[in-house]
Each structure stands twice: as C-alpha cells, then as structure tokens.
Coordinates of C-alpha atoms in Angstrom, one line a residue:
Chain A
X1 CA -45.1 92.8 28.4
X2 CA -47.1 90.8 25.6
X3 CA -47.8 88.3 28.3
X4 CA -49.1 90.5 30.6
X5 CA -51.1 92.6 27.9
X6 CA -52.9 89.0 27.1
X7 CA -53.5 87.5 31.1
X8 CA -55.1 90.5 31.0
X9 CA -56.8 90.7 28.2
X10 CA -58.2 87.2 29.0
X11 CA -58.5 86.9 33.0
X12 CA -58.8 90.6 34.1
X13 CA -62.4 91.3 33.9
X14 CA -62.9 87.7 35.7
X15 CA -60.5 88.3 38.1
X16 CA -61.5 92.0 38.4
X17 CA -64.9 90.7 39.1
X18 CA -63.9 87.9 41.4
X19 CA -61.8 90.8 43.8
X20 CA -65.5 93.1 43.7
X21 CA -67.5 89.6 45.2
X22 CA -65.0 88.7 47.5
X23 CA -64.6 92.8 48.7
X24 CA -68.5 93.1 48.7
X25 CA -69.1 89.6 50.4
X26 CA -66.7 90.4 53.4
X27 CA -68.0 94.1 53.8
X28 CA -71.9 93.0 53.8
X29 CA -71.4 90.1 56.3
X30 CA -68.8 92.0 58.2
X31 CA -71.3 94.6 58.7
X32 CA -74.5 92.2 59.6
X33 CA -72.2 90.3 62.2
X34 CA -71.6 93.6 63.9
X35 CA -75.0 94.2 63.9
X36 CA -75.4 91.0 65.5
X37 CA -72.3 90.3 67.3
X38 CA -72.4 94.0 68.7
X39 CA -76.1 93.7 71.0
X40 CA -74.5 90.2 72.3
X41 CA -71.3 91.5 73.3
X42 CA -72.8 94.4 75.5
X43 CA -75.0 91.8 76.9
X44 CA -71.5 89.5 77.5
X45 CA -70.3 92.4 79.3
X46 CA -73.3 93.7 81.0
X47 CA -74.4 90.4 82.6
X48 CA -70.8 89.2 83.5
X49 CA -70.4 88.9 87.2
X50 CA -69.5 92.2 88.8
X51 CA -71.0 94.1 85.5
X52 CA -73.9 96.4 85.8
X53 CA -76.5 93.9 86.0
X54 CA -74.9 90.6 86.9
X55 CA -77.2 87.2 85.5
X56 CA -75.1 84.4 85.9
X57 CA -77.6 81.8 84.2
X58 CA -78.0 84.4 81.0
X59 CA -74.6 85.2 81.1
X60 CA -73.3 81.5 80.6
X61 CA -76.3 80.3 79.1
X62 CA -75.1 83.3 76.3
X63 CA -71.4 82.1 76.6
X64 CA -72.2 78.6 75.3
X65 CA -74.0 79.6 72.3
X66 CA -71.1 82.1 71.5
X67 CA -69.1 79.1 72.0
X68 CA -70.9 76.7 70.0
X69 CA -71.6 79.3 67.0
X70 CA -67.7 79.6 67.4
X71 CA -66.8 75.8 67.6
X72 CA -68.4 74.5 64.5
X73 CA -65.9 74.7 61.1
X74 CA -67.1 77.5 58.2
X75 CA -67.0 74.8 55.7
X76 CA -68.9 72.4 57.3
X77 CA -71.9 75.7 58.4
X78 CA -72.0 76.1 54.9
X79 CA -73.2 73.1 54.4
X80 CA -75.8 72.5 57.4
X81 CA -77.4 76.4 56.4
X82 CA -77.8 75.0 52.9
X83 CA -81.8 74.9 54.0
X84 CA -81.7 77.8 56.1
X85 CA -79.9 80.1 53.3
X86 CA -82.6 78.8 50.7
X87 CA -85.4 79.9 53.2
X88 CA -83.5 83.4 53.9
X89 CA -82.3 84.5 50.2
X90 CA -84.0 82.1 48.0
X91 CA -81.0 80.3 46.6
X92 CA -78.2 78.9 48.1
X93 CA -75.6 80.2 45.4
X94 CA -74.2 82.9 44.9
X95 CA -72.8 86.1 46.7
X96 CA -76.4 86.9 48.8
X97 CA -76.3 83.0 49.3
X98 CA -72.9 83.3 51.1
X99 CA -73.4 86.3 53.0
X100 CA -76.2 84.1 55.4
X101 CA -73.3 81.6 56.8
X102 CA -71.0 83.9 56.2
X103 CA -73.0 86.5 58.9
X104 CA -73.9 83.5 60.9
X105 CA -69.9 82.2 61.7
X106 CA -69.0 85.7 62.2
X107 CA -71.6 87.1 65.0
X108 CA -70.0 85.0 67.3
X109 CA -66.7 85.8 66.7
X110 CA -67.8 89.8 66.7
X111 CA -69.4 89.1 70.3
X112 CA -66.3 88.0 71.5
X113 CA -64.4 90.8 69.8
X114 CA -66.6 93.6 71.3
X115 CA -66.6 92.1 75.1
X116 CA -62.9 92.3 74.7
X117 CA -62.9 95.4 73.9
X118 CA -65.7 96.8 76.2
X119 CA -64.2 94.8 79.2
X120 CA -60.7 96.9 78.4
X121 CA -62.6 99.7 79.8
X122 CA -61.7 101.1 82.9
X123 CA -64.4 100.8 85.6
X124 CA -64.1 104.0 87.1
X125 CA -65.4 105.4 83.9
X126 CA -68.6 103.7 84.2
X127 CA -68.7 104.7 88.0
X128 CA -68.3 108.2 87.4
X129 CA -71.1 107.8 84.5
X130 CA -73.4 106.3 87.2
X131 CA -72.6 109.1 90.1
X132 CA -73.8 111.3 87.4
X133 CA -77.3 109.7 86.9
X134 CA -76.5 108.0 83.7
X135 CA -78.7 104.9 82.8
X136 CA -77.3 101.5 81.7
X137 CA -78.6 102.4 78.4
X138 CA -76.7 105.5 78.6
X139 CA -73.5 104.3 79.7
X140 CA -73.5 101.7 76.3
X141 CA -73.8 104.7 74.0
X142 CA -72.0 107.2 75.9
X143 CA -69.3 104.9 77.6
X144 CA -68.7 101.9 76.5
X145 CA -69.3 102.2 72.8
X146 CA -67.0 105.7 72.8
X147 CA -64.2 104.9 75.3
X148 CA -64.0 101.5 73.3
X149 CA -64.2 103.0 69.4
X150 CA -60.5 102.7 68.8
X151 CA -60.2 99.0 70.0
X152 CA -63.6 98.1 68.6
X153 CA -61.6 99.5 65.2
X154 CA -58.8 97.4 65.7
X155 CA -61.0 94.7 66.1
X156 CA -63.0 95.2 63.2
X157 CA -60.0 94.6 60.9
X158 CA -59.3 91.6 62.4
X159 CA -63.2 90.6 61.8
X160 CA -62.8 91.6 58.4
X161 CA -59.5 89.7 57.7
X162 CA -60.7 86.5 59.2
X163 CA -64.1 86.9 57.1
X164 CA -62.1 87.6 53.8
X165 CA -60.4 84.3 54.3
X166 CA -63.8 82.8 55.0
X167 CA -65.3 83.8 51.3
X168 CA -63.0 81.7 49.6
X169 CA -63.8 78.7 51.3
X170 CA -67.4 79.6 50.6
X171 CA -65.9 80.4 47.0
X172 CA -65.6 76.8 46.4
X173 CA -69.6 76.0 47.3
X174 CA -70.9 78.2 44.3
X175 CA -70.4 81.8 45.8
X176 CA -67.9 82.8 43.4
X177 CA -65.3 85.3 44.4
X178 CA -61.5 85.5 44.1
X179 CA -60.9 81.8 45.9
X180 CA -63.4 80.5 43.8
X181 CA -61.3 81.8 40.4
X182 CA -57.9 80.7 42.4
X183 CA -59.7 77.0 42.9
X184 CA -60.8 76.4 39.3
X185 CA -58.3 78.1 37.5
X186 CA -55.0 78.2 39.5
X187 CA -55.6 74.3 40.2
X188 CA -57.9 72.5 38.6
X189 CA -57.0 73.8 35.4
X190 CA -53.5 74.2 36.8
X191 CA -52.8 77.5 35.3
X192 CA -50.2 79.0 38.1
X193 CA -50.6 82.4 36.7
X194 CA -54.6 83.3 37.7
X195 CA -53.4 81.1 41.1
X196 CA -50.5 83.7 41.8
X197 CA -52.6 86.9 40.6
X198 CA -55.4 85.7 42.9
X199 CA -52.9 85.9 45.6
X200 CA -51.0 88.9 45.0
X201 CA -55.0 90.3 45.0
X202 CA -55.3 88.9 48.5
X203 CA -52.4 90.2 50.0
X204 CA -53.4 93.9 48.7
X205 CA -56.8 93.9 50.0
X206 CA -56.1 92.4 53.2
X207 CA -52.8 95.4 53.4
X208 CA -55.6 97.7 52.6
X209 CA -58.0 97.0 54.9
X210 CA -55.3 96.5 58.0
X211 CA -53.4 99.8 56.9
X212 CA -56.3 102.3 56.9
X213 CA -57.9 100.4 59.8
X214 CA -54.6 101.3 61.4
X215 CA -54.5 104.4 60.5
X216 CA -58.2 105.3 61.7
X217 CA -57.7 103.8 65.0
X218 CA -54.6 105.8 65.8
X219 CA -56.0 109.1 64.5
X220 CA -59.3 108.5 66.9
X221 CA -57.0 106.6 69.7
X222 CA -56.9 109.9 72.2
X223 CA -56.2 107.3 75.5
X224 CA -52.5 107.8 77.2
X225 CA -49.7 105.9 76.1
Chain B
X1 CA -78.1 117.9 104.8
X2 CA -77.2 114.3 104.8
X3 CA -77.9 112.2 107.5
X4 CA -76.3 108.4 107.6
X5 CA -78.7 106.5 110.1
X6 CA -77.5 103.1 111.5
X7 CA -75.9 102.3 108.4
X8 CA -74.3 98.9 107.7
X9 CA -73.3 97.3 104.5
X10 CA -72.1 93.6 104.5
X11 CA -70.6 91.9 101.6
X12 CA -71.4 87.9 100.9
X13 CA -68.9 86.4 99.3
X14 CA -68.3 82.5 98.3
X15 CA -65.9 82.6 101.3
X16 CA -68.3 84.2 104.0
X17 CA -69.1 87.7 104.7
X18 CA -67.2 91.0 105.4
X19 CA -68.2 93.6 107.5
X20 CA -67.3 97.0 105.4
X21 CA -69.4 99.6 107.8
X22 CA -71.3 98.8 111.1
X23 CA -73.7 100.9 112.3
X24 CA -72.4 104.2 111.1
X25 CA -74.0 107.2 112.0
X26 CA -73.1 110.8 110.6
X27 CA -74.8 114.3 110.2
X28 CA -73.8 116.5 107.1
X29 CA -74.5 120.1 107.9
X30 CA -75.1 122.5 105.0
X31 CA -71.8 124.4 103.9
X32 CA -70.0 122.1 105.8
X33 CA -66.8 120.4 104.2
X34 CA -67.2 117.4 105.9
X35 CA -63.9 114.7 106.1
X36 CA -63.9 111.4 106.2
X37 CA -60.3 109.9 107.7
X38 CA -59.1 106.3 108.2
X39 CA -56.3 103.9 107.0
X40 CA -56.9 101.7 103.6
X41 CA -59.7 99.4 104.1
X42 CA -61.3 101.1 107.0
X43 CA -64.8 101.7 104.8
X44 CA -64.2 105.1 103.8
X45 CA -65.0 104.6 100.2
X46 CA -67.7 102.6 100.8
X47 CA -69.3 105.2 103.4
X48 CA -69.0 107.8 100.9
X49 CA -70.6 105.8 98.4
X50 CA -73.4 104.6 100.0
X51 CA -74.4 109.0 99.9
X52 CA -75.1 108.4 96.5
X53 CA -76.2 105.0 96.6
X54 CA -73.1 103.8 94.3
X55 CA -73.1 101.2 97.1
X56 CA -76.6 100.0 98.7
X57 CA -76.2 99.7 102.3
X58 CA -77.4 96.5 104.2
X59 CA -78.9 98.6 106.9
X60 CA -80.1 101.6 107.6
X61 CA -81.1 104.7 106.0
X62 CA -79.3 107.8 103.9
X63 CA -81.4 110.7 104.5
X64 CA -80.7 114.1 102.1
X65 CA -82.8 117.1 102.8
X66 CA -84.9 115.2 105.1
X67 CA -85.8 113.0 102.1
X68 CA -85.1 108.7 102.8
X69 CA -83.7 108.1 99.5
X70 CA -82.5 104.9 100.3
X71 CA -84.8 103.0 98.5
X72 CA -84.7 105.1 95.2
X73 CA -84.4 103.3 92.1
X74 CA -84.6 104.5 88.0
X75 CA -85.5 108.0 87.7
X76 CA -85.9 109.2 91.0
X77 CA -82.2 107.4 92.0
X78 CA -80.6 109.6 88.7
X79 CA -82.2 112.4 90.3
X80 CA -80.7 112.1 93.0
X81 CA -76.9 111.6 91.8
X82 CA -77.5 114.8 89.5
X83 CA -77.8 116.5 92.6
X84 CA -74.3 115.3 93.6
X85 CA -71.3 115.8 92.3
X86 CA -68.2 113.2 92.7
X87 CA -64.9 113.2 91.9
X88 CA -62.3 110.8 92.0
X89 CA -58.8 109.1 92.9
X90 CA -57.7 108.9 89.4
X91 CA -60.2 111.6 87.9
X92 CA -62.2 109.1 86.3
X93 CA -62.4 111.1 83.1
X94 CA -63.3 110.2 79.3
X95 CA -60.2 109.7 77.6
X96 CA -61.8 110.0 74.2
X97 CA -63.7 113.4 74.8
X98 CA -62.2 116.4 75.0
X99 CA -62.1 118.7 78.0
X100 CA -65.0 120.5 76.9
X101 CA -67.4 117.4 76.4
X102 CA -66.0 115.7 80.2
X103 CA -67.9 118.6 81.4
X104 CA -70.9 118.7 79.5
X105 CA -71.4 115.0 80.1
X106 CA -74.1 115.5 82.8
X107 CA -76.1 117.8 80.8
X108 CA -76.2 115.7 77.9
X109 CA -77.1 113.0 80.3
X110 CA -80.2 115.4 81.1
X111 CA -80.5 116.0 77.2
X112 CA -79.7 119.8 77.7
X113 CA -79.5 121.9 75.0
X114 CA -76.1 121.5 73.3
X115 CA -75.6 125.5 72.9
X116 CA -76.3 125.9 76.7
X117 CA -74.5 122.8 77.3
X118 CA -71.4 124.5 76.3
X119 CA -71.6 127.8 77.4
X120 CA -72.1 126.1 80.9
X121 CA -69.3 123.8 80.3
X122 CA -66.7 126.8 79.5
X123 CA -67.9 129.1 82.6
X124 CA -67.0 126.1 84.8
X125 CA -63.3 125.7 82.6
X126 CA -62.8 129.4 83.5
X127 CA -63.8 128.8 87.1
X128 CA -61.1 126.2 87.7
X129 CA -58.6 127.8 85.3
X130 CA -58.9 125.8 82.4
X131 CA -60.9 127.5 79.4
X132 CA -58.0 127.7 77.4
X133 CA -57.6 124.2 77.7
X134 CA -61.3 123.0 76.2
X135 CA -60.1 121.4 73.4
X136 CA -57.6 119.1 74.7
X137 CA -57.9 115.6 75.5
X138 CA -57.3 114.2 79.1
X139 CA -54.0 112.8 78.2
X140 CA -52.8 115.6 77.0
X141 CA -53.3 117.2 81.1
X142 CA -51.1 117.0 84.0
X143 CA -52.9 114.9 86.9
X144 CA -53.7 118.5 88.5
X145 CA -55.1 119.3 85.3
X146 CA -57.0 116.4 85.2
X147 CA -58.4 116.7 88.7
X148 CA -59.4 120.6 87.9
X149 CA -61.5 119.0 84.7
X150 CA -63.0 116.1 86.5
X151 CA -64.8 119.1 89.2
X152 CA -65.7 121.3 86.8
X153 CA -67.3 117.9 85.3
X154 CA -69.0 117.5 89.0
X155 CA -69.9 121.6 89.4
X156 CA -72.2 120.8 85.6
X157 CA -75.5 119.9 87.2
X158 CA -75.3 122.8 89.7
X159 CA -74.8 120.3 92.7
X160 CA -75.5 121.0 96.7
X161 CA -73.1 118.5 97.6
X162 CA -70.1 117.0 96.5
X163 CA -68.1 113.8 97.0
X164 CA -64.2 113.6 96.9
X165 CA -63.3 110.5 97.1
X166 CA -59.4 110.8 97.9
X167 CA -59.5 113.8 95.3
X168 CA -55.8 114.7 96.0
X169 CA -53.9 110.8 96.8
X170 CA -52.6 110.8 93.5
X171 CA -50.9 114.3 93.4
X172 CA -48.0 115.8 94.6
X173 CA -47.5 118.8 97.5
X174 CA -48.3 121.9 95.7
X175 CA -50.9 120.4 93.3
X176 CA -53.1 118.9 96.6
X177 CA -52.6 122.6 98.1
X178 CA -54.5 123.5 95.0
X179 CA -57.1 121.5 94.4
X180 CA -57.8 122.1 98.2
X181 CA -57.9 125.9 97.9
X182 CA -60.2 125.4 94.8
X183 CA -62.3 123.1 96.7
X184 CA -62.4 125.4 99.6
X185 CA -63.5 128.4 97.3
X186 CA -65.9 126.0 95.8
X187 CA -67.5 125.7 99.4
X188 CA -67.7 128.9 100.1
X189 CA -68.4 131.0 97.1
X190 CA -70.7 128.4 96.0
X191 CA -72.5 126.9 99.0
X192 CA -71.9 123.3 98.0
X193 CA -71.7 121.0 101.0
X194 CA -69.0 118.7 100.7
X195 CA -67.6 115.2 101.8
X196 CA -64.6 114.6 101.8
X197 CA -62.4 111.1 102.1
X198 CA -58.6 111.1 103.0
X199 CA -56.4 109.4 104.2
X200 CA -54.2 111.9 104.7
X201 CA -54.2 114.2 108.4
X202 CA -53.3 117.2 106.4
X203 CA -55.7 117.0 104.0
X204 CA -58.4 116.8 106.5
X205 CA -57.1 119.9 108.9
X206 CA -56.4 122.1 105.6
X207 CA -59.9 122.0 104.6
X208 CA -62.6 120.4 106.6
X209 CA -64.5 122.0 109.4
X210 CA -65.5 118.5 110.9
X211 CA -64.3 114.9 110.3
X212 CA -65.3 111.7 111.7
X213 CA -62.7 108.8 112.5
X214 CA -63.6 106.0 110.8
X215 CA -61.9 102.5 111.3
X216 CA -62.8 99.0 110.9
X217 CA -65.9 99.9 109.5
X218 CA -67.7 102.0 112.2
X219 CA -66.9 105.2 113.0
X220 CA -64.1 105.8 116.1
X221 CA -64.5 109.8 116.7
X222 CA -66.7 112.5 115.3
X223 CA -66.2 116.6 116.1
X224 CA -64.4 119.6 115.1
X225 CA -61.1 118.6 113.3
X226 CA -59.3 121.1 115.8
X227 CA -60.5 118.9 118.2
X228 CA -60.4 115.5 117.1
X229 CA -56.8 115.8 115.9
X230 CA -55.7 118.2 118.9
X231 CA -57.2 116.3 121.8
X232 CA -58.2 112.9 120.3
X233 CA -60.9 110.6 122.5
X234 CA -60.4 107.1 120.6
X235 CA -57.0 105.1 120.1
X236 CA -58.6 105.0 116.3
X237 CA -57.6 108.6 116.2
X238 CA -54.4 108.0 118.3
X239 CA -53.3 105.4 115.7
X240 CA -54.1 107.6 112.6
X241 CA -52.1 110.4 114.2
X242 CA -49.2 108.4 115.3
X243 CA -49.1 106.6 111.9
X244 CA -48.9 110.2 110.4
X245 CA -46.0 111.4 111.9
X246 CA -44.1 108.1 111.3
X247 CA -44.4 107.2 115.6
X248 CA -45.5 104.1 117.2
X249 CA -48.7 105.0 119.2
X250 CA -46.9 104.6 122.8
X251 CA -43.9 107.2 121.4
X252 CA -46.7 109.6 120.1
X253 CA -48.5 109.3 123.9
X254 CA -45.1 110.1 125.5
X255 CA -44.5 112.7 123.1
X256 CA -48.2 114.1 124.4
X257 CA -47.7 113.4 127.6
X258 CA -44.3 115.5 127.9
X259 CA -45.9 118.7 125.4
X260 CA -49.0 118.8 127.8
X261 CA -46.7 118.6 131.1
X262 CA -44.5 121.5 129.9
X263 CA -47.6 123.5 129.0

C-alpha cells in the first residue's frame, strides 16, 4: 500500500500527464488525417474504374502517392519533416511538433480506410440515388458518407489505435507522451515499475477507445445481418 | 409519352465490343403500363435504363413529351429523373435511414421544406400501407415491405412515369400479386405511365396493357399482350412462352397446333 501511495506520490502527475499528451496527440492528428485522408478516399472511390467518374491516370497517379505516403516508416518521417514541422508549428518538439508527421503518416492510411469502407457500399444505392436526380456531390453526403458511417466508425478506431502506437515512437524524438516516460524511465533508468504502469495505461486507453467505438458502431449499424 | 428511336447501345470492352440493344424502337403511350419481356441478358435492363439516361445509348434518341432529352446533362438531366420514378430488383433502399427518410430522399434532393417533406412522405406510407411503419429501418421489413417503401420512395417527386425494373423477381406468389395490384392502382388512380421489365409471362399479362418482346438486344414482337402471348408472330416470343411453361418450343407448337385444330 505504502509502495503504491509513494510511485504515486512521485510518478503520478508525470505519468498522469504523459497519458493527457499521448490521448491529446492521437485525437488531434486522428482528426486532421480524417480531414485529409477523408477528401482523398472519396476521390479513390469516385475515380476508380467503373465509379461515377472514372479517371484512370488520376486514379493511379492518386494510388501511388497513397502508397508512397504509406510505404515510408513513422520513425524515419519524423525525421525527414524535421524542416517541414519547424516551418508548420515553429518548433520541432513537443506535442504540436508531433502532430505534423503524425497527421502526415496517417492521411494515407485514413484514405485507404475510407475507400474501404465507401467501396462496401452496395451500388444499387448509388443507382437509385442517381434515378432520383441526385448529383455526385450529393450522393457523397447523402450516400456514401451515411450508408458508410458505421464502417467508417469501425475504421476510425483502428486509425486511432494504430496512431496511439505511433506517438510513442514520436515520444522518443522530444514529443513527450506516455512512450516517452516508458523510454526514459522504464529503461534507461531501468525502473520496471513506471515501464509496467505505462503499459497497463496503454492497454486501458486503447480498451477504451475500441470498446466505445464498438459500442457506437453497433448502436448506429441499422444494415441486415 | 416516351418514344425510343433507333436506339442502340454498344459496350467496348478490352476484349471487343458487345451489342446490348440494336436498333430498338418503342412508343410509351400515356397511362399505359407498358412491359418489357425477355430472358436474362436479352437488354431489358439496359433498355429501361437508357429512359432515364442511367445508361447513355450509342445511338439514337429517347424522346419524353416530345422533348429529345438524350443529350441532357447536370441540371436539366436531374430534372429529368425527378420526373421518373424507379424501383428496383432488390429495392435499392437506404439501410441506415428509416422508412420515413427513404421516402423523403427526393425531396431533400430538391431541398424541400423538411415539414412538407414529411407530411408528403407519410401520405405516400399510408397509400402503400405502411404509415405505421415510418420509423423502422429497412431491415427490419419483409422484402414486400421493402418493395411497398422503395415506391412510395419513387411516387415522392410526383412522377408521370415510372420504371420497374424486375420490381417483383425477388418475391414470392402472393407478395408479386401485391405489389402488382398496387402498381396497377398506382396506374390508374394516379395517371402515372409505367414501364415495366420482367421476365416473368405472368407478370406481364397480370398488369401490362402492351409489351414488347425483346431478345438479343432488339426487340422481337410489339402489341397488345393478349395478342402477343395468345397468337405470337416471332419464335422470340415462341421461345419465352415455351420456356415458361417448362416445353421445348417444337412440344409447345404441337401443343398449339392440336388446341387450334380442336377449336
């Protein structure tokens, strides 16, 4: 009891602290990659052969720099946006510092996410859309983005899993965060207890985040089963 | 009403072409409930989309109240499919709206008042029998549920004419009865001209007052569907009627041969 009384006592605002940057990290550049990785997914979908407006040159040209974004390791984009990040945020530590690869290594991933789920749609929906005079634009918001939701949920926590893993790699390159604490306590100072709290703290937010995106994706899943 | 001029639609694929409709020619009256009737892959579907431009022909020209809309694109093409309603094979409805907002989907496509929306949405419900059912979701529906929905859905916009595209192939006996009586009403209570696509020689004689033959892609037999299917002119119709009642076409001529020589 005393022991746990004094980690805390010594470790829990740090660590407490640590779980906010990581949690606030992975939310912001979750939600910038959507805002990102949503546009070019629609675009994936909506210039794929057979879609609504068919461009094979945009469509692959597209594909390869979703591929490339996608091929190149976080740590190592880290470290080649060191001069874009400075130019962006003004610094390249620290939690607005990570957010800019962070953003960057996730678009991609998103696009891919979202033309998965848009391409799950069945195309009688977006037939019936157009024998009703909808436009393309129309059919995105009214269609795609709403026959879609409870996949692009689904999908979301996976975005959101893979990015939380992602912060503590940028952890180690200044941004701080719960990897960071696990990395400079838990093994360079070789104290096993911070390293095992940082993990436990892991394991519940990621739970967290997968549970209630579980739960919202069945409660607004209204499809046949 | 509609009038299909010389139309042809070709698809190019990597492996060559394929001929889906040659040179089809067909005249829509107004009020008429017009059927469509071939075997899988003889171009109905494509024929009936090519009304609402779904499908651009290769040739030809789709004329609706004397009007060439062939060539209509943007605003003046969504103009155009407001004024025609479709329904579907598999209903074709939006699993994650509720019965209420499938039906108001073409008005808020027009950006109608949501109030009016509504109201419009749940006179239509009551029309085909399903106001009390508003709230629910599709999946929640049997198929002739679903059906019932999805032309309510097409009735929104206050159509002239409506496309069924095999509206009854995925349901059983009594529900096709149905859905055809409610179509009928629908054509007469309401005016609305319709086209319909079967494959399915009952289908056609319970509700249409004209159907063409179509096969191959061009169009075998057009007239009264009393006498198309009771004195047939083309071995397209021949085939289709022989198919239907499970004979090879040389039984079903003998069959004809001996009912005709009796009479």
């Amino acid at each position: 009891m005393e022991a746990i009384t004094s980690f805390v006592d010594q470790y829990g605002a740090l660590m407490a602290q640590g779980t906010w940057d990581t949690v606030v990290m992975t939310v912001l550049s979750t939600a910038f990659a959507y805002v990102i990785g949503i546009p070019l997914g629609v675009l994936l979908i909506l210039t794929a052969p057979g879609g609504l407006h068919p461009h094979r040159v945009f469509n692959s040209v597209l594909g390869w720099l979703v591929n490339i974004g996608r091929s190149i390791p976080f740590i190592i984009l880290i470290v080649f946006m060191i001069p874009m990040t400075r130019a962006i945020v003004g610094t390249s530590l620290g939690v607005a510092a990570a957010i800019v690869p962070l953003t960057v290594a996730a678009a991609p991933f998103v696009a891919r996410m979202v033309e998965q789920s848009l391409a799950e749609i069945d195309g009688g929906l977006v037939e019936a859309a157009q024998s009703f005079g909808a436009s393309t634009w129309q059919i995105i918001r009214k269609v795609f983005l709403v026959e879609s939701l409870p996949s692009l949920i689904r999908g979301l926590s996976i975005t959101f899993i893979t990015l939380f893993g992602f912060v503590a790699m940028a952890g180690t390159v200044g941004a701080g965060g719960i990897g960071d604490i696990a990395i400079r306590y838990g093994y360079q100072r070789y104290q096993d207890d911070v390293m095992v709290v940082a993990i436990v703290l892991c394991i519940v937010v990621v739970q967290l985040a997968q549970s209630l995106a579980n739960v919202i994706a069945r409660k607004i899943d209204h499809r046949s089963r | 009403m509609i009038n299909l001029t010389n139309l042809s639609k070709t698809y190019f694929g990597r492996f060559g072409s394929h001929e889906a409709l040659r040179d089809v020619n067909l005249h829509v009256e107004r009020g008429d409930v017009f059927g469509i009737i071939g075997q899988s892959g003889a171009g109905k579907s494509t024929l009936v989309r090519c009304i609402n431009l779904l499908e651009r022909p290769t040739e030809g020209s789709v004329i609706i109240d004397g009007k060439d809309v062939t060539a209509y694109r943007g605003k003046e093409l969504s103009q155009l499919r407001e004024s025609i309603g479709m329904i579907f094979q598999n209903f074709s409805l939006f699993q994650q709206r509720t019965v209420l907002r499938n039906v108001t989907f073409p008005l808020e496509l027009r950006r109608e008042d949501k109030t009016a929306a509504e109201k419009r949405a749940l006179e239509l419900l009551e029309l085909v029998g399903l106001a009390d059912k508003a709230a629910s979701y599709p999946s929640q529906l049997s198929g002739g549920q679903q059906q019932r929905v999805a032309i309510a859905r097409a009735l929104a916009n206050n159509p002239e004419i409506m496309l069924c595209d095999e509206a009854t192939s995925a349901l059983d006996t009594m529900t096709t009865h149905a859905i055809l009586d409610l179509l009928r009403d629908i054509n007469k209570e309401l005016g609305v001209t319709m086209v319909v696509i079967t494959h399915s020689l009952s289908v056609a004689k319970q509700i249409c007052n004209k159907v063409a033959v179509i096969e191959g892609g061009a169009i075998a037999e057009v007239g009264a569907t009393d006498e198309v299917f009771g004195n047939p002119q083309s071995d397209a119709t021949r085939r289709l009627i022989a198919a239907d009642s499970g004979l090879s076409v040389e039984e079903f001529e003998a069959a004809r041969a001996a009912t005709s020589k009796e009479a």
